Amino acid sequence: MADIYDSHAHYNDEAFDEDRAELLNSLPEKGVCAVINCGTDIATSEFSLALARDYSFIRAACGIHPHEAAACKGDYLPKLTEMLKDEKCVAVGEIGLDYHYDFSPRDIQLRFFEEQIILANKLGLPVIVHDRESHEDTLNLLKKYKPKGVVHCFSGSAEMAKEVLKLGMYIGLGGAVTFKNARRPLEVAVAVPNDRLLIETDCPYMTPVPFRGRRNDSSFIPYAAEVLAQVKNTSAEAILEMTRQNANTLFGTEY
Ligand code: NI
């Protein structure tokens, strides 16, 4: 299958240290036309930019993930702003809130999320949002600032999805739709109009069935596309084509 636009990946992860170049070079022949590589702190955001310089099908998102917020010392905003102005950077991400792990105190998570949404709006960039068990606070900040963007690996209800869609944002779905207990993401998939859906890996995590437990990469996206096609009464090819167009629209790319 062609037209695979992976809207959320972490090829900087150490899981790819052994064979990163070999794997990335193999992706285009497996149908991958584009990848957004998301940073989670300053170092991985720089790594994302370096990947985008080395591979024509990769673009970078730069941002501070809630897990990394507490460890981010000093004023990170000037450095992040400089990276966001790089022509290879297309989004602020990934940013957000994670009340499942709470690796950073919540007041710090909230401050970083808010500061980075404000920065994205100032620079006219979309945000890539991580929301884990923090639906209410996430939605409140999105409603307050109305950034362009996507809530990735969407884990809220179909009702919450409708709220996000009302704000003009996109919904990102991936490997989780193939899991046995996937009732909720599939209800969300049905609720999302075709022009607001993005597909993603979040690799090396979230590997779809039947490869769960293995390392994920963008070439596995058709397994999620097949499941999405079933609930949306279309073909996997059509899912890949529409998600490619949607990602191009949101990120201002031409893949
Ligand atoms: Ni991620």
GROMACS .gro file of C-alpha atoms and ligand atoms in nm:
model
  256
    1MET     CA    1   0.000   0.000   0.000
    2ALA     CA    2   0.118   0.351  -0.076
    3ASP     CA    3   0.021   0.689   0.072
    4ILE     CA    4   0.124   0.608   0.430
    5TYR     CA    5   0.160   0.942   0.612
    6ASP     CA    6   0.265   0.861   0.969
    7SER     CA    7   0.162   1.170   1.164
    8HIS     CA    8   0.342   1.073   1.487
    9ALA     CA    9   0.667   0.882   1.527
   10HIS     CA   10   0.976   0.878   1.750
   11TYR     CA   11   1.260   0.745   1.530
   12ASN     CA   12   1.503   0.917   1.768
   13ASP     CA   13   1.418   0.646   2.024
   14GLU     CA   14   1.701   0.415   2.131
   15ALA     CA   15   1.491   0.121   2.007
   16PHE     CA   16   1.610   0.229   1.660
   17ASP     CA   17   1.978   0.283   1.746
   18GLU     CA   18   2.091  -0.046   1.596
   19ASP     CA   19   1.941  -0.011   1.249
   20ARG     CA   20   1.791   0.340   1.219
   21ALA     CA   21   1.939   0.429   0.880
   22GLU     CA   22   1.862   0.089   0.730
   23LEU     CA   23   1.502   0.099   0.854
   24LEU     CA   24   1.436   0.460   0.748
   25ASN     CA   25   1.585   0.397   0.404
   26SER     CA   26   1.348   0.100   0.360
   27LEU     CA   27   1.029   0.292   0.444
   28PRO     CA   28   0.957   0.459   0.108
   29GLU     CA   29   0.962   0.126  -0.075
   30LYS     CA   30   0.712  -0.002   0.184
   31GLY     CA   31   0.467   0.272   0.088
   32VAL     CA   32   0.557   0.537   0.346
   33CYS     CA   33   0.538   0.883   0.188
   34ALA     CA   34   0.584   1.097   0.500
   35VAL     CA   35   0.663   1.087   0.872
   36ILE     CA   36   0.630   1.354   1.139
   37ASN     CA   37   0.900   1.284   1.399
   38CYS     CA   38   0.802   1.429   1.736
   39GLY     CA   39   1.049   1.556   1.993
   40THR     CA   40   0.981   1.523   2.366
   41ASP     CA   41   1.252   1.755   2.501
   42ILE     CA   42   1.518   1.990   2.359
   43ALA     CA   43   1.761   1.709   2.265
   44THR     CA   44   1.504   1.489   2.090
   45SER     CA   45   1.357   1.792   1.914
   46GLU     CA   46   1.704   1.861   1.775
   47PHE     CA   47   1.727   1.495   1.676
   48SER     CA   48   1.393   1.532   1.494
   49LEU     CA   49   1.528   1.829   1.298
   50ALA     CA   50   1.843   1.634   1.208
   51LEU     CA   51   1.631   1.343   1.079
   52ALA     CA   52   1.426   1.589   0.874
   53ARG     CA   53   1.744   1.726   0.718
   54ASP     CA   54   1.869   1.375   0.636
   55TYR     CA   55   1.545   1.224   0.499
   56SER     CA   56   1.326   1.409   0.253
   57PHE     CA   57   1.010   1.227   0.372
   58ILE     CA   58   1.056   1.328   0.739
   59ARG     CA   59   0.943   1.654   0.896
   60ALA     CA   60   0.998   1.753   1.259
   61ALA     CA   61   0.776   1.853   1.546
   62CYS     CA   62   0.958   2.022   1.834
   63GLY     CA   63   0.829   2.050   2.189
   64ILE     CA   64   0.850   1.951   2.554
   65HIS     CA   65   0.643   1.645   2.652
   66PRO     CA   66   0.471   1.651   2.995
   67HIS     CA   67   0.698   1.365   3.108
   68GLU     CA   68   1.005   1.582   3.044
   69ALA     CA   69   0.870   1.918   3.168
   70ALA     CA   70   1.004   1.891   3.524
   71ALA     CA   71   1.354   1.801   3.399
   72CYS     CA   72   1.363   2.095   3.157
   73LYS     CA   73   1.575   2.351   3.338
   74GLY     CA   74   1.593   2.723   3.281
   75ASP     CA   75   1.404   2.918   3.018
   76TYR     CA   76   1.346   2.670   2.736
   77LEU     CA   77   1.130   2.904   2.529
   78PRO     CA   78   1.404   3.094   2.337
   79LYS     CA   79   1.574   2.769   2.227
   80LEU     CA   80   1.241   2.605   2.138
   81THR     CA   81   1.133   2.914   1.943
   82GLU     CA   82   1.454   2.903   1.741
   83MET     CA   83   1.393   2.534   1.654
   84LEU     CA   84   1.030   2.597   1.566
   85LYS     CA   85   1.141   2.859   1.312
   86ASP     CA   86   1.347   2.596   1.124
   87GLU     CA   87   1.195   2.529   0.782
   88LYS     CA   88   1.198   2.153   0.853
   89CYS     CA   89   0.976   2.198   1.160
   90VAL     CA   90   0.600   2.183   1.094
   91ALA     CA   91   0.443   2.160   1.442
   92VAL     CA   92   0.483   2.214   1.817
   93GLY     CA   93   0.488   1.869   1.976
   94GLU     CA   94   0.454   1.664   2.140
   95ILE     CA   95   0.304   1.865   2.422
   96GLY     CA   96   0.020   1.806   2.664
   97LEU     CA   97  -0.076   1.649   2.995
   98ASP     CA   98  -0.027   1.302   3.141
   99TYR     CA   99  -0.207   1.236   3.469
  100HIS     CA  100  -0.159   0.859   3.434
  101TYR     CA  101   0.215   0.865   3.502
  102ASP     CA  102   0.246   1.214   3.657
  103PHE     CA  103   0.621   1.212   3.588
  104SER     CA  104   0.613   1.592   3.624
  105PRO     CA  105   0.406   1.772   3.890
  106ARG     CA  106   0.074   1.879   3.743
  107ASP     CA  107   0.129   2.251   3.792
  108ILE     CA  108   0.448   2.224   3.586
  109GLN     CA  109   0.275   2.014   3.317
  110LEU     CA  110   0.000   2.274   3.292
  111ARG     CA  111   0.247   2.564   3.267
  112PHE     CA  112   0.452   2.400   2.989
  113PHE     CA  113   0.141   2.299   2.794
  114GLU     CA  114  -0.008   2.648   2.815
  115GLU     CA  115   0.319   2.826   2.727
  116GLN     CA  116   0.372   2.603   2.423
  117ILE     CA  117   0.015   2.644   2.295
  118ILE     CA  118   0.058   3.022   2.318
  119LEU     CA  119   0.389   2.994   2.131
  120ALA     CA  120   0.232   2.776   1.860
  121ASN     CA  121  -0.045   3.030   1.806
  122LYS     CA  122   0.208   3.312   1.790
  123LEU     CA  123   0.411   3.128   1.524
  124GLY     CA  124   0.104   3.002   1.336
  125LEU     CA  125   0.200   2.637   1.390
  126PRO     CA  126  -0.027   2.343   1.474
  127VAL     CA  127   0.012   2.157   1.805
  128ILE     CA  128   0.048   1.780   1.851
  129VAL     CA  129  -0.125   1.703   2.181
  130HIS     CA  130  -0.066   1.415   2.422
  131ASP     CA  131  -0.358   1.363   2.664
  132ARG     CA  132  -0.355   1.068   2.902
  133GLU     CA  133  -0.619   1.064   3.175
  134SER     CA  134  -0.621   1.444   3.168
  135HIS     CA  135  -0.918   1.499   2.937
  136GLU     CA  136  -1.085   1.783   3.128
  137ASP     CA  137  -0.777   2.001   3.174
  138THR     CA  138  -0.662   1.930   2.816
  139LEU     CA  139  -0.998   2.030   2.672
  140ASN     CA  140  -1.015   2.344   2.887
  141LEU     CA  141  -0.681   2.471   2.755
  142LEU     CA  142  -0.769   2.381   2.395
  143LYS     CA  143  -1.098   2.568   2.431
  144LYS     CA  144  -0.923   2.868   2.583
  145TYR     CA  145  -0.659   2.910   2.309
  146LYS     CA  146  -0.814   2.728   2.010
  147PRO     CA  147  -0.484   2.621   1.849
  148LYS     CA  148  -0.471   2.437   1.517
  149GLY     CA  149  -0.362   2.079   1.568
  150VAL     CA  150  -0.428   1.717   1.652
  151VAL     CA  151  -0.499   1.523   1.969
  152HIS     CA  152  -0.278   1.222   1.902
  153CYS     CA  153  -0.341   0.861   2.011
  154PHE     CA  154  -0.686   0.981   2.107
  155SER     CA  155  -0.806   0.805   2.423
  156GLY     CA  156  -1.112   1.011   2.515
  157SER     CA  157  -1.476   0.928   2.450
  158ALA     CA  158  -1.667   0.993   2.129
  159GLU     CA  159  -1.831   1.283   2.316
  160MET     CA  160  -1.493   1.441   2.388
  161ALA     CA  161  -1.389   1.381   2.027
  162LYS     CA  162  -1.688   1.589   1.918
  163GLU     CA  163  -1.570   1.875   2.144
  164VAL     CA  164  -1.221   1.857   1.991
  165LEU     CA  165  -1.367   1.851   1.639
  166LYS     CA  166  -1.581   2.156   1.718
  167LEU     CA  167  -1.258   2.345   1.784
  168GLY     CA  168  -1.143   2.261   1.430
  169MET     CA  169  -0.883   2.010   1.546
  170TYR     CA  170  -0.792   1.669   1.411
  171ILE     CA  171  -0.801   1.328   1.583
  172GLY     CA  172  -0.502   1.091   1.557
  173LEU     CA  173  -0.560   0.714   1.577
  174GLY     CA  174  -0.313   0.429   1.543
  175GLY     CA  175  -0.228   0.079   1.661
  176ALA     CA  176  -0.474   0.089   1.952
  177VAL     CA  177  -0.767   0.045   1.711
  178THR     CA  178  -0.641  -0.309   1.639
  179PHE     CA  179  -0.634  -0.414   2.005
  180LYS     CA  180  -0.890  -0.659   2.140
  181ASN     CA  181  -1.037  -0.403   2.381
  182ALA     CA  182  -1.059  -0.130   2.115
  183ARG     CA  183  -1.428  -0.043   2.164
  184ARG     CA  184  -1.361   0.321   2.257
  185PRO     CA  185  -1.118   0.423   1.979
  186LEU     CA  186  -1.348   0.257   1.729
  187GLU     CA  187  -1.647   0.458   1.853
  188VAL     CA  188  -1.426   0.764   1.814
  189ALA     CA  189  -1.327   0.658   1.461
  190VAL     CA  190  -1.694   0.642   1.363
  191ALA     CA  191  -1.757   0.988   1.512
  192VAL     CA  192  -1.467   1.154   1.327
  193PRO     CA  193  -1.548   1.290   0.981
  194ASN     CA  194  -1.321   1.169   0.701
  195ASP     CA  195  -1.156   1.508   0.666
  196ARG     CA  196  -1.044   1.523   1.032
  197LEU     CA  197  -0.876   1.187   1.080
  198LEU     CA  198  -0.498   1.135   1.101
  199ILE     CA  199  -0.322   0.799   1.123
  200GLU     CA  200  -0.007   0.741   1.326
  201THR     CA  201   0.224   0.485   1.482
  202ASP     CA  202   0.367   0.654   1.795
  203CYS     CA  203   0.650   0.411   1.715
  204PRO     CA  204   0.841   0.239   1.868
  205TYR     CA  205   0.527   0.199   2.083
  206MET     CA  206   0.166   0.097   2.011
  207THR     CA  207   0.248  -0.186   1.768
  208PRO     CA  208  -0.070  -0.313   1.602
  209VAL     CA  209  -0.206  -0.666   1.616
  210PRO     CA  210  -0.071  -0.912   1.492
  211PHE     CA  211   0.276  -0.774   1.583
  212ARG     CA  212   0.198  -0.653   1.937
  213GLY     CA  213   0.506  -0.683   2.157
  214ARG     CA  214   0.743  -0.612   1.868
  215ARG     CA  215   0.893  -0.275   1.782
  216ASN     CA  216   0.655  -0.061   1.581
  217ASP     CA  217   0.741   0.134   1.265
  218SER     CA  218   0.551   0.327   0.996
  219SER     CA  219   0.525   0.027   0.762
  220PHE     CA  220   0.276  -0.134   1.008
  221ILE     CA  221   0.020   0.144   0.960
  222PRO     CA  222  -0.188  -0.055   0.706
  223TYR     CA  223  -0.299  -0.286   0.992
  224ALA     CA  224  -0.465   0.009   1.165
  225ALA     CA  225  -0.596   0.136   0.831
  226GLU     CA  226  -0.769  -0.201   0.769
  227VAL     CA  227  -0.958  -0.180   1.100
  228LEU     CA  228  -1.049   0.186   1.046
  229ALA     CA  229  -1.173   0.098   0.698
  230GLN     CA  230  -1.409  -0.167   0.840
  231VAL     CA  231  -1.577   0.071   1.087
  232LYS     CA  232  -1.591   0.355   0.835
  233ASN     CA  233  -1.722   0.137   0.551
  234THR     CA  234  -1.443   0.209   0.310
  235SER     CA  235  -1.113   0.058   0.197
  236ALA     CA  236  -0.777   0.071   0.372
  237GLU     CA  237  -0.642   0.244   0.060
  238ALA     CA  238  -0.906   0.516   0.097
  239ILE     CA  239  -0.819   0.560   0.467
  240LEU     CA  240  -0.451   0.605   0.377
  241GLU     CA  241  -0.534   0.848   0.097
  242MET     CA  242  -0.763   1.064   0.314
  243THR     CA  243  -0.527   1.068   0.613
  244ARG     CA  244  -0.240   1.167   0.383
  245GLN     CA  245  -0.440   1.460   0.249
  246ASN     CA  246  -0.552   1.562   0.599
  247ALA     CA  247  -0.196   1.558   0.732
  248ASN     CA  248  -0.078   1.767   0.437
  249THR     CA  249  -0.354   2.019   0.512
  250LEU     CA  250  -0.277   2.040   0.885
  251PHE     CA  251   0.105   2.044   0.860
  252GLY     CA  252   0.128   2.246   0.539
  253THR     CA  253   0.326   1.974   0.362
  254GLU     CA  254   0.300   1.835   0.008
  255TYR     CA  255   0.354   1.459   0.033
  256NI      NI  256   0.441   1.014   2.109
   0.00000   0.00000   0.00000
